[in-house]
GROMACS .gro file of C-alpha atoms in nm:
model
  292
    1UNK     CA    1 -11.911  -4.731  -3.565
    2UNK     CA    2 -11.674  -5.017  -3.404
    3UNK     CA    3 -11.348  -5.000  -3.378
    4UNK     CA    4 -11.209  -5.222  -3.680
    5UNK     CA    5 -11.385  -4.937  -3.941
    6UNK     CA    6 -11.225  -4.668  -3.758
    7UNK     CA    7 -10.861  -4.843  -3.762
    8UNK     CA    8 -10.904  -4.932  -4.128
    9UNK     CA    9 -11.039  -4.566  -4.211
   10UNK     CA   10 -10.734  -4.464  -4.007
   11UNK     CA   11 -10.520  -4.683  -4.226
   12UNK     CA   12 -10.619  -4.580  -4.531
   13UNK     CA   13 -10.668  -4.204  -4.444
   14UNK     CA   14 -10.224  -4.275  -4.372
   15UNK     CA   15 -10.194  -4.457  -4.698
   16UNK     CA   16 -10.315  -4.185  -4.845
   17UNK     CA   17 -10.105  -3.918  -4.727
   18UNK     CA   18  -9.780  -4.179  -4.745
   19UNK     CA   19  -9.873  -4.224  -5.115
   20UNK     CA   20  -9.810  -3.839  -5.134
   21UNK     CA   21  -9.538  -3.797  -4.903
   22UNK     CA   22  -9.317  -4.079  -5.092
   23UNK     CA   23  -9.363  -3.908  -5.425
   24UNK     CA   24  -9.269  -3.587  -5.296
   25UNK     CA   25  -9.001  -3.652  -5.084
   26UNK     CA   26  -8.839  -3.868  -5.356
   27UNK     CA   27  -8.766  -3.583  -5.587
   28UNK     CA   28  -8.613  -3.381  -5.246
   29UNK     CA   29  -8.396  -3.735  -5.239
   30UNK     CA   30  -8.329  -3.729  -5.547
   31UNK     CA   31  -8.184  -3.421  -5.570
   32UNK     CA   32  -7.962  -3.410  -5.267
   33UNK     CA   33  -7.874  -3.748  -5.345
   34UNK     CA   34  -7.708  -3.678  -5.707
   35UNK     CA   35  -7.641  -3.298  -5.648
   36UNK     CA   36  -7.566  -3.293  -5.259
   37UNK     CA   37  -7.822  -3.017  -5.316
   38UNK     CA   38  -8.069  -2.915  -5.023
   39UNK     CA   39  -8.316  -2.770  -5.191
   40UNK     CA   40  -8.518  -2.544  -4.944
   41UNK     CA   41  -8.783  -2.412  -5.195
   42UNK     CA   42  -8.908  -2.787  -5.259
   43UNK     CA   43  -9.202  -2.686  -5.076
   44UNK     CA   44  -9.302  -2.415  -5.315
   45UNK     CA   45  -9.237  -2.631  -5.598
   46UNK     CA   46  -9.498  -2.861  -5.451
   47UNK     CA   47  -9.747  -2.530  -5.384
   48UNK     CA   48  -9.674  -2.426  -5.723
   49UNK     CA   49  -9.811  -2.750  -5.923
   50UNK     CA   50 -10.096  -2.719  -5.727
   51UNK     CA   51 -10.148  -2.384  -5.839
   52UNK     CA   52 -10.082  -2.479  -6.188
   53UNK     CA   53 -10.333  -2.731  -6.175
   54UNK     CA   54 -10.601  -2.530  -6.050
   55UNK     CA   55 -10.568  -2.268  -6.372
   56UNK     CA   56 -10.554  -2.540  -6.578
   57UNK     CA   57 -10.846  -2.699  -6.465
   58UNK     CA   58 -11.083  -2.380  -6.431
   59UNK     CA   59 -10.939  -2.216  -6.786
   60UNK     CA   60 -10.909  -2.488  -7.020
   61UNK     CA   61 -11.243  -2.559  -7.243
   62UNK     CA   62 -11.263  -2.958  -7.154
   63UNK     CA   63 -11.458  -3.144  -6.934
   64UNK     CA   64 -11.304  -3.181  -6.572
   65UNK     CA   65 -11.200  -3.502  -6.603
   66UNK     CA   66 -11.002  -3.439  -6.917
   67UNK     CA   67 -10.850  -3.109  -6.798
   68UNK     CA   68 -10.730  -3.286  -6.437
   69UNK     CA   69 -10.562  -3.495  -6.644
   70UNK     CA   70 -10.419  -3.218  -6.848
   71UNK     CA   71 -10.303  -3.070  -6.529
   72UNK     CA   72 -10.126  -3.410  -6.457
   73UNK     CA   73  -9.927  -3.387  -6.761
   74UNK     CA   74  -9.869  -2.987  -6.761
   75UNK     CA   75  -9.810  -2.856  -6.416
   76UNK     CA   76  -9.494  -3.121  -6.351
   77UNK     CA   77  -9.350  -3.007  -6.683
   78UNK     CA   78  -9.387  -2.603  -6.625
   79UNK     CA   79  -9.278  -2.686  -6.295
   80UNK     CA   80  -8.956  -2.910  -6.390
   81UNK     CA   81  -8.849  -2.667  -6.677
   82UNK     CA   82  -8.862  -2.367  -6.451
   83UNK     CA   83  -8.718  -2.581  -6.164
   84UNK     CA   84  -8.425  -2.680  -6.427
   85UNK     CA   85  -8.387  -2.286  -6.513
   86UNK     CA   86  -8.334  -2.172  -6.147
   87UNK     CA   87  -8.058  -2.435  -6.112
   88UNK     CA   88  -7.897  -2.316  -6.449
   89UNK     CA   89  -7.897  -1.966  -6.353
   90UNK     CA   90  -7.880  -1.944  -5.988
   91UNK     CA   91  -7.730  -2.269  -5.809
   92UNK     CA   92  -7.467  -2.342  -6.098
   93UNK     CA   93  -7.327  -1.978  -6.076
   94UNK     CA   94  -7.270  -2.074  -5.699
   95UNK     CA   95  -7.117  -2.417  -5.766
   96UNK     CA   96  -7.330  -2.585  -5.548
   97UNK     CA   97  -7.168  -2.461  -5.279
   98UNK     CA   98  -7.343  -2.634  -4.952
   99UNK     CA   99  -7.433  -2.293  -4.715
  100UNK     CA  100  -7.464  -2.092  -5.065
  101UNK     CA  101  -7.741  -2.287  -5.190
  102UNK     CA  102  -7.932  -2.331  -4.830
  103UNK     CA  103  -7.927  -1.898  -4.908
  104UNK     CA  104  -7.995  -1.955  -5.232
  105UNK     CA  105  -8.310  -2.226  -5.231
  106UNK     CA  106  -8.447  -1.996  -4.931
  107UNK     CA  107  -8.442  -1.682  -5.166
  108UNK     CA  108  -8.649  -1.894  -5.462
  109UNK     CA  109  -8.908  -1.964  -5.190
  110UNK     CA  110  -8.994  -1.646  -5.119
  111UNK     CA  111  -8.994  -1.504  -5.478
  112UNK     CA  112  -9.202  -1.827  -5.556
  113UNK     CA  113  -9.419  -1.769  -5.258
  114UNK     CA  114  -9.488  -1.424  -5.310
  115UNK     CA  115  -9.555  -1.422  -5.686
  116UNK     CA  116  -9.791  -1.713  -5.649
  117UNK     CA  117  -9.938  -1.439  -5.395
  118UNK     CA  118  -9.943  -1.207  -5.656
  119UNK     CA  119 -10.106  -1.355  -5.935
  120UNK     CA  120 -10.326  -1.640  -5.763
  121UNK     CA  121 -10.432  -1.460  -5.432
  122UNK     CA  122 -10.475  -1.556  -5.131
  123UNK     CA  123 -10.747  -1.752  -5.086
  124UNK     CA  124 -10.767  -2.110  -5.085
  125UNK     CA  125 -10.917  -2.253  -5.410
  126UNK     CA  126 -11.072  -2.623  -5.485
  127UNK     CA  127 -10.987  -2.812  -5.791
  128UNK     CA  128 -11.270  -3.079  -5.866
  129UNK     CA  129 -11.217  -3.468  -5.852
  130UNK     CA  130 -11.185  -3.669  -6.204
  131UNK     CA  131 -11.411  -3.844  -6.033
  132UNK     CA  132 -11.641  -3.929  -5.739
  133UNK     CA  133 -11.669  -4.285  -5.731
  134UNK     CA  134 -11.732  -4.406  -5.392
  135UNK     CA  135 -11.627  -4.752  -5.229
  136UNK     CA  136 -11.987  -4.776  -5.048
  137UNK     CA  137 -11.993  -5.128  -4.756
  138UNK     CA  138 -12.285  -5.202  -4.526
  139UNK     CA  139 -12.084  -5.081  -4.253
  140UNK     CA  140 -11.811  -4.855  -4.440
  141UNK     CA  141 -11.761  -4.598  -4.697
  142UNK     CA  142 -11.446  -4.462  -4.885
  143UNK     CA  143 -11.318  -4.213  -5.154
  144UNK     CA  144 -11.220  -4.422  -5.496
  145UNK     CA  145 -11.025  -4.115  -5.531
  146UNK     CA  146 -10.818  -4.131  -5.271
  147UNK     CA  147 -10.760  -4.539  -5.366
  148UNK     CA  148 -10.642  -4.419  -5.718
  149UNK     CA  149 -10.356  -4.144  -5.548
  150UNK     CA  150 -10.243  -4.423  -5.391
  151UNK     CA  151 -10.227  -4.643  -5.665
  152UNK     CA  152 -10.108  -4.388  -5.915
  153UNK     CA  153  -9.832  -4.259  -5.664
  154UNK     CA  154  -9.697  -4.674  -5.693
  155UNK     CA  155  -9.682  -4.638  -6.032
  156UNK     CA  156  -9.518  -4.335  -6.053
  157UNK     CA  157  -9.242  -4.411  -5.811
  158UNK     CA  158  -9.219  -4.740  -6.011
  159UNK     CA  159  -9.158  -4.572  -6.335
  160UNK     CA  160  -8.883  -4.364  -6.115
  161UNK     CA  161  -8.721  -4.672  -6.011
  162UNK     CA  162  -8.726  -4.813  -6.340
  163UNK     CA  163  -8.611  -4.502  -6.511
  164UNK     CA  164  -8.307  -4.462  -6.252
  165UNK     CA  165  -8.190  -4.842  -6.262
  166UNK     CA  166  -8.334  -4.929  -6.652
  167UNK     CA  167  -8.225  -4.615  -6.864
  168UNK     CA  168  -7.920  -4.458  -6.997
  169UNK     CA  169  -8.029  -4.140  -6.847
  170UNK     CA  170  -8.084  -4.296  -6.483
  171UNK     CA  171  -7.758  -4.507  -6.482
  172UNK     CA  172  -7.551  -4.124  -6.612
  173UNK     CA  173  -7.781  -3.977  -6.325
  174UNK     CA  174  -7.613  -4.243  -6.093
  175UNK     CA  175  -7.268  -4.249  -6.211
  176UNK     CA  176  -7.263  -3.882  -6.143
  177UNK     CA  177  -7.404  -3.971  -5.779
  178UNK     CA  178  -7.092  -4.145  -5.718
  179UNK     CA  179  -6.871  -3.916  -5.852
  180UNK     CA  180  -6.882  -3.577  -6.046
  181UNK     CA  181  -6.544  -3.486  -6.115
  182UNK     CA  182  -6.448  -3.883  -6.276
  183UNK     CA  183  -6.827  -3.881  -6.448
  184UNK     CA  184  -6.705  -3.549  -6.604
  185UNK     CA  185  -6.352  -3.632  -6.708
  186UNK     CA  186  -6.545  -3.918  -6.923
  187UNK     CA  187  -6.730  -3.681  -7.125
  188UNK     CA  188  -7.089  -3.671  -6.919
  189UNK     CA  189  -7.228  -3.290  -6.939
  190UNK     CA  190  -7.297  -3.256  -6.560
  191UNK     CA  191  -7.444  -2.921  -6.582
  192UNK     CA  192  -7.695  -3.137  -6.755
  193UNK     CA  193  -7.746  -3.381  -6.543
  194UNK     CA  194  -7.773  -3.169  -6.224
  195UNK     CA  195  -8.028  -2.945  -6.406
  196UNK     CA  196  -8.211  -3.258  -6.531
  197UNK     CA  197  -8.225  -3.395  -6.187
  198UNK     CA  198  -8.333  -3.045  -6.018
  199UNK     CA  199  -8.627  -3.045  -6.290
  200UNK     CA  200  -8.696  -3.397  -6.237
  201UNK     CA  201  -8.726  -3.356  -5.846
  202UNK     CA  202  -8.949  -3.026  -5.895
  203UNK     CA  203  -9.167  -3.197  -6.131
  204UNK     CA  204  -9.233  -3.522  -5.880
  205UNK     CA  205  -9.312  -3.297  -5.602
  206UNK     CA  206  -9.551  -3.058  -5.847
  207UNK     CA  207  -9.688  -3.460  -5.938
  208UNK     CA  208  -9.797  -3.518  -5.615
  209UNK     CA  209  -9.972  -3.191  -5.549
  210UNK     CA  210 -10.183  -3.247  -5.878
  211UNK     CA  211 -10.256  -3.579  -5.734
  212UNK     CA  212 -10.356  -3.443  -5.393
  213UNK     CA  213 -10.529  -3.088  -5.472
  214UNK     CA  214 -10.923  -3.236  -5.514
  215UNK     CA  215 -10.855  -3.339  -5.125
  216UNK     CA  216 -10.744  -3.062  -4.990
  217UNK     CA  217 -10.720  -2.673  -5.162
  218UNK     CA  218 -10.484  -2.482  -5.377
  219UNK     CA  219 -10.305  -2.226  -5.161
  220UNK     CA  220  -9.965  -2.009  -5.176
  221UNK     CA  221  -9.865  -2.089  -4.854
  222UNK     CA  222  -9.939  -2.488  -4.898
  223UNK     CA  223  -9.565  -2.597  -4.897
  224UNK     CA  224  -9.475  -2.572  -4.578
  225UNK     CA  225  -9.609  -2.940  -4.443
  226UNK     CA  226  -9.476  -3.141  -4.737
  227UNK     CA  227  -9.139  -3.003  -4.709
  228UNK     CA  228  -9.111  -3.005  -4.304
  229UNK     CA  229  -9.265  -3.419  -4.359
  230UNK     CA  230  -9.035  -3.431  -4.686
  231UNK     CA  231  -8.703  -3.356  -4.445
  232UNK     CA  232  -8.849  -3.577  -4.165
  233UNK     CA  233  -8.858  -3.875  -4.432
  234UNK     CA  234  -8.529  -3.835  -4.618
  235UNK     CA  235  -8.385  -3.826  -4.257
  236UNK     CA  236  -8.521  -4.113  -4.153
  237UNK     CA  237  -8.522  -4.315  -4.451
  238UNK     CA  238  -8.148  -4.152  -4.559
  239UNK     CA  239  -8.062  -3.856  -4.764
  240UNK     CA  240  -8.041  -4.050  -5.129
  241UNK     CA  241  -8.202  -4.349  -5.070
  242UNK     CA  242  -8.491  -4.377  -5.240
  243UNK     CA  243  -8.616  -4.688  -5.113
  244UNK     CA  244  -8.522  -4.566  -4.729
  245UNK     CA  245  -8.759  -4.261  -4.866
  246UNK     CA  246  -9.040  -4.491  -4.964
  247UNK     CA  247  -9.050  -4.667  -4.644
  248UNK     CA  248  -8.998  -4.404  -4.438
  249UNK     CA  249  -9.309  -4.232  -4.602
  250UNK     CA  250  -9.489  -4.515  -4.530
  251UNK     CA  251  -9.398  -4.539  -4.164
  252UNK     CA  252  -9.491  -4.154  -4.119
  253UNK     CA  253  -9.782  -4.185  -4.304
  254UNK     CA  254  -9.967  -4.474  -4.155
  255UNK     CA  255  -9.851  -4.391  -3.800
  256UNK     CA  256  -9.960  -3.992  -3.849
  257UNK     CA  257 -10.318  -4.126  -4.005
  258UNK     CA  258 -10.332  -4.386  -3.675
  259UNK     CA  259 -10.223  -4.103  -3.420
  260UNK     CA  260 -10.421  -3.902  -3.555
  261UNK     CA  261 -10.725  -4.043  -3.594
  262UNK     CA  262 -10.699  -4.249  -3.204
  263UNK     CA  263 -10.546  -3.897  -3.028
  264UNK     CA  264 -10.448  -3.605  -3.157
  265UNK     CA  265 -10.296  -3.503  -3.491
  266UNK     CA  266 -10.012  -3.302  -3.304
  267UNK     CA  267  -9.900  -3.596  -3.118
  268UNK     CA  268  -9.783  -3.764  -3.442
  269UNK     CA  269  -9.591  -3.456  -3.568
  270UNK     CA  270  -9.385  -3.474  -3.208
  271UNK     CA  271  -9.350  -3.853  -3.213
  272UNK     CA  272  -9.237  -3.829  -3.582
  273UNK     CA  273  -8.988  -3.478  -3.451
  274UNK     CA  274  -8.867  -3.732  -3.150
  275UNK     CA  275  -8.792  -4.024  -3.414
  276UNK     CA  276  -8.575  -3.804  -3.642
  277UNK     CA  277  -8.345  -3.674  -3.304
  278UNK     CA  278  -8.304  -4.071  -3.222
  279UNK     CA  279  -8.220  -4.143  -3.589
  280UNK     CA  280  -7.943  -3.846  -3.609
  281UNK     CA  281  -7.865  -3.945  -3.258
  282UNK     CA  282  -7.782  -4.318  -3.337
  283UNK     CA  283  -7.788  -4.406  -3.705
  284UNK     CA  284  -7.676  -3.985  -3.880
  285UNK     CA  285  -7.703  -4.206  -4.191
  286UNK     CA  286  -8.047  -4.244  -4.171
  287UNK     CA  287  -8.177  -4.637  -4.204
  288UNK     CA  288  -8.081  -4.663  -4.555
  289UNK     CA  289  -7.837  -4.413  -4.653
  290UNK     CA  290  -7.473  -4.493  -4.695
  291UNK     CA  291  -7.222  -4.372  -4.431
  292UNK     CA  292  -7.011  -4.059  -4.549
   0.00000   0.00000   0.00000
């Protein structure tokens, strides 16, 4: 094979995975961005709607394609209610209190972590593609699948955008951004709101896992790379910033599927490690976010 189907496989290997990255690291942006919340456990929230969809898939009586798309529609909701319950009974007790909820979103890993461990196992489990169309060229081949995560990622992070900057809900979401205490004293319920927005971000990341699980495998301890990658891009791109978190994904994403592909897949993660230190070094903001 020449070079020009290796960089394009390369590119679109990267898309792929910056499809995924965006959506999840948008609800970790989301949620630090209206709460000030760092939510830790975002990681298991993104293990967990893979696990979701893989009962779904291999227990309910439909044809794959038809329960995968079940699992699109039920994992992010079991996911963003219990998300929404853990903020109503753990991180509201602590009143979001910075170092209390660090603690506190560590804890809800674990106990998410080990009871996935305890009633999924430990082995790694496939869930089946919708489908296995296949982009098929004279001189190269790629997964339709992987074409329609990407395109179904845009649409989702478009409906986000349009939600936050079109809806009643996503302009009360943003006024409480700005500030709590004056949203409250003009009658917004901001216990709602933060649990609406800790759901919300849950749910995108369980989105993305559903969208991502026929690639790779259903596994408890799956969380870890999309929330170290989720931190590296709301760094870089700017803790609340959602579009600074959608190009950011993209940079990591293409450049780790280029690295990758050309050298070695651990080069990307320390070129990606050395670009955050420059980015806190010189811009703390990140390249989007707002100065403090």
């Amino acid at each position: 094979m020449a070079f020009g189907p290796f960089l394009l496989l390369a590119l679109l290997e990267g898309t792929t995975m910056a499809a995924v990255l965006a959506l999840t690291a948008v609800g970790l942006s989301l949620v630090f961005g209206v709460m000030r919340v760092v939510n830790v456990a975002h990681g298991e929230f993104f293990m967990l709607g893979a696990v979701v969809a893989w009962f779904v898939t291999y227990h309910l009586p439909v044809p794959p394609a038809v329960a995968w798309m079940a699992a699109l529609l039920i994992a992010p909701l079991i996911v963003g209610v219990l998300a929404a319950v853990a903020d109503m009974t753990i991180l509201k007790r602590l009143k979001y209190d910075p170092e209390a909820t660090i603690v506190a979103t560590i804890g809800l890993l674990y106990i998410l972590q080990q009871a996935a461990l305890t009633f999924y196992g430990p082995d790694a489990r496939p869930v089946p593609a919708p489908f296995n169309w296949r982009i098929q060229l004279p001189w190269f081949g790629y997964s339709g699948y992987k074409l329609f995560v990407v395109a179904a990622a845009a649409l989702i992070l478009l409906g986000v955008w349009l939600f936050m900057t079109r809806t009643k809900a996503g302009l009360i979401m943003r006024a409480t951004q700005i500030d709590s205490e004056t949203a409250r004293a003009f009658g917004i319920n901001v216990d709602v709101v933060y649990a609406g927005t800790f759901g919300l971000g849950a749910a995108l990341a369980a989105m993305a896992a559903v969208l991502i699980v026929p690639i790779q495998q259903a596994h408890y301890l799956m969380g870890h790379d999309p929330l170290l990658l989720s931190f590296i891009v709301v760094i870089i791109g700017g803790l609340g910033s959602i579009r600074g978190t959608v190009i950011a994904a993209l940079l990591i994403g293409l450049s780790d599927g280029v690295i990758s592909m050309f050298y070695a897949p651990t080069l990307a993660k320390i070129i990606a490690t050395l670009l955050v230190a420059m980015i806190l070094v010189f811009r703390p903001q990140g390249l989007f976010g707002a100065k403090a």
